[in-house]
Amino acid sequence: MSSRLVLVLGDLFVPDRAPGIPAKFKKLLSPGKIGQILCLGNLTDKETYDFLRSIAPDLQIVKGDFDVEAPNLALSRIVTHGSLRIGFTHGHTVIPAGDADSLLITARQMDVDVLLWGGTHKFEAYELEGKFFVNPGSATGAMSTDWWADGETPTPSFCLMDVQGDVLVLYVYQLRTDANGVESVGVEKVSFRKNAGGTS
């Protein structure tokens, strides 16, 4: 399979906890550039679903804990890009939530090289025992019911993956607001190579 960008996002909660995907993100997500979307659940409205379908017709979704109107969605799925098996799940079935050892067990059970999970509304990416773990956070910055430090709020974020062979390059987009209330999109890059023993 040739290289193509894969959008990874989740925990949208529109309109329950957030008004929508931020305008600065929508400008970046234009049709024709993204080959596939992996949605990690809690896609709770039809308008956002239609927007995502307009970006890429290959929209893969797993069930989040608040996707009550979509009872037939799978709890987890696997896709293959290059030589990488990529599993994705919302994360509410991983106990304790976000626990590295529990996520490693899930990745082993799914027999995947990369595990994408949601539920915490916080971006996270790390390598553990030759596997790569990514939580894209909440694309809308929706509030979470989890514990947060005083004054800390979710930062809207999503990820783009570019897979070529056994290399995954992850681009993390985060919407930051400075002290004057001015928003800007920051981008970070993380690379993972299967069987190479780490990220860079």
XYZ file of C-alpha atoms in Angstrom:
200
model
C 0.000 0.000 0.000
C 1.351 3.414 -0.897
C 1.892 6.105 1.689
C -1.184 8.059 2.722
C -2.097 10.255 5.630
C -4.320 8.796 8.328
C -6.224 11.159 10.621
C -6.575 9.938 14.212
C -9.011 11.710 16.512
C -11.610 11.041 19.161
C -13.589 12.226 22.166
C -15.388 14.946 20.200
C -18.577 15.233 22.325
C -20.317 17.742 20.041
C -22.537 19.467 21.192
C -22.667 17.931 24.688
C -19.281 19.141 25.927
C -17.883 21.233 23.054
C -19.394 23.429 20.323
C -17.454 21.716 17.510
C -14.068 21.050 15.965
C -12.076 24.303 16.257
C -12.061 26.459 13.093
C -8.240 26.442 12.954
C -8.340 22.621 12.827
C -11.091 22.573 10.198
C -8.942 24.747 7.911
C -6.152 22.163 8.118
C -8.426 19.195 7.446
C -9.247 19.652 3.789
C -10.567 16.926 1.474
C -8.116 15.125 -0.790
C -5.135 15.108 1.575
C -6.246 12.395 4.006
C -6.772 8.799 2.901
C -8.371 7.373 6.025
C -9.815 8.532 9.344
C -9.633 6.459 12.521
C -12.131 7.805 15.047
C -11.643 6.515 18.593
C -15.208 7.027 19.715
C -17.541 9.585 21.213
C -18.469 10.996 17.826
C -21.815 12.076 19.206
C -23.406 14.127 16.404
C -24.285 13.684 12.732
C -22.880 17.039 11.561
C -19.364 16.131 12.746
C -19.745 12.667 11.195
C -20.713 14.288 7.865
C -17.756 16.704 8.105
C -15.346 13.817 8.670
C -16.858 11.861 5.746
C -16.280 14.919 3.536
C -12.573 14.841 4.412
C -12.077 11.144 3.638
C -14.716 8.585 2.656
C -12.776 5.840 4.495
C -13.985 6.637 8.023
C -13.358 3.861 10.557
C -15.054 4.296 13.954
C -15.010 2.364 17.216
C -17.562 2.700 19.997
C -16.887 5.130 22.807
C -18.596 5.013 26.168
C -21.043 7.768 25.105
C -21.872 6.500 21.603
C -25.303 5.354 22.782
C -27.005 5.896 19.423
C -24.524 3.604 17.625
C -24.928 0.256 19.412
C -23.472 -1.779 16.527
C -20.012 -0.187 16.491
C -17.135 -2.499 17.397
C -15.209 -1.812 20.611
C -11.902 -2.230 18.768
C -10.655 -2.636 15.198
C -7.431 -3.320 13.321
C -6.149 -1.777 10.088
C -2.894 -2.427 8.265
C -0.685 0.270 6.756
C 2.650 -0.688 5.280
C 3.949 -3.508 7.456
C 2.278 -2.112 10.583
C -0.813 -3.588 12.207
C -2.608 -0.711 13.904
C -5.256 -1.407 16.534
C -7.632 1.226 17.805
C -10.120 1.389 20.640
C -11.794 4.084 22.702
C -10.080 2.958 25.874
C -13.016 2.741 28.292
C -12.618 -1.048 28.295
C -8.959 -0.793 29.367
C -8.760 -1.077 33.158
C -7.227 0.917 34.803
C -7.841 3.647 32.214
C -4.691 4.722 30.389
C -2.500 2.291 32.338
C 0.626 1.417 30.316
C 0.678 -2.253 31.365
C -3.023 -2.688 30.589
C -2.543 -1.041 27.201
C 0.428 -3.348 26.515
C -1.773 -6.367 27.318
C -4.454 -5.005 24.960
C -1.864 -4.517 22.184
C -0.619 -8.077 22.665
C -4.155 -9.504 22.654
C -4.902 -7.635 19.424
C -1.485 -8.633 18.001
C -0.730 -5.090 16.829
C 2.422 -3.010 16.429
C 0.629 0.261 17.175
C -2.260 0.810 19.603
C -4.372 3.955 19.400
C -6.660 4.647 22.340
C -8.831 7.456 23.633
C -10.869 8.328 26.669
C -8.420 10.496 28.617
C -8.735 13.646 26.455
C -4.926 14.103 26.750
C -2.390 13.564 23.976
C 0.171 10.905 24.768
C 2.650 8.905 22.659
C 5.295 6.442 23.783
C 7.028 3.185 22.899
C 6.930 0.181 25.209
C 8.392 -3.262 24.527
C 8.613 -2.664 20.777
C 5.065 -1.358 20.428
C 3.933 2.222 19.859
C 1.046 3.732 21.856
C -0.818 6.901 20.859
C -3.705 8.767 22.445
C -4.652 11.714 20.186
C -6.516 13.540 22.967
C -9.805 15.317 22.267
C -10.133 17.017 18.873
C -12.530 19.555 20.380
C -10.905 20.009 23.785
C -14.056 18.581 25.351
C -14.050 18.485 29.125
C -13.410 15.129 30.712
C -14.903 13.492 33.761
C -11.417 12.351 34.821
C -9.344 14.099 37.466
C -7.367 17.139 36.261
C -4.927 19.322 38.181
C -6.226 22.725 39.300
C -6.475 25.101 36.362
C -5.676 22.389 33.814
C -8.106 21.907 30.934
C -7.999 19.654 27.863
C -5.974 21.001 24.951
C -7.702 20.335 21.625
C -5.530 17.915 19.626
C -5.488 15.374 16.833
C -2.830 13.336 15.027
C -1.897 12.605 11.442
C 0.007 9.403 10.723
C 2.182 8.903 7.662
C 3.150 5.236 7.289
C 5.781 4.087 4.840
C 6.743 0.422 5.146
C 7.738 -0.179 8.767
C 8.052 3.521 9.692
C 5.255 5.585 11.190
C 5.681 9.350 11.399
C 3.178 10.916 13.769
C 2.309 14.608 13.497
C 0.578 15.959 16.597
C -1.541 19.093 16.205
C -2.449 21.008 19.366
C -4.473 24.211 19.659
C -2.746 26.427 22.200
C -4.094 29.643 23.702
C -1.614 32.223 25.013
C -2.086 34.561 27.985
C -3.809 37.122 25.701
C -6.333 34.564 24.443
C -4.699 34.232 21.010
C -4.976 30.746 19.546
C -2.283 29.060 17.483
C -1.745 25.529 16.218
C 1.482 23.835 17.267
C 2.791 20.755 15.469
C 5.199 18.162 16.837
C 6.650 15.134 15.083
C 7.336 11.687 16.559
C 8.698 8.715 14.580
C 8.388 4.993 15.258
C 10.099 2.162 13.406
C 8.874 -1.392 13.846
C 11.521 -3.637 15.413
C 13.941 -0.708 15.838
C 13.567 -0.401 19.593
C 12.286 3.110 20.030
C 10.839 6.422 18.966
C 12.571 9.625 17.955
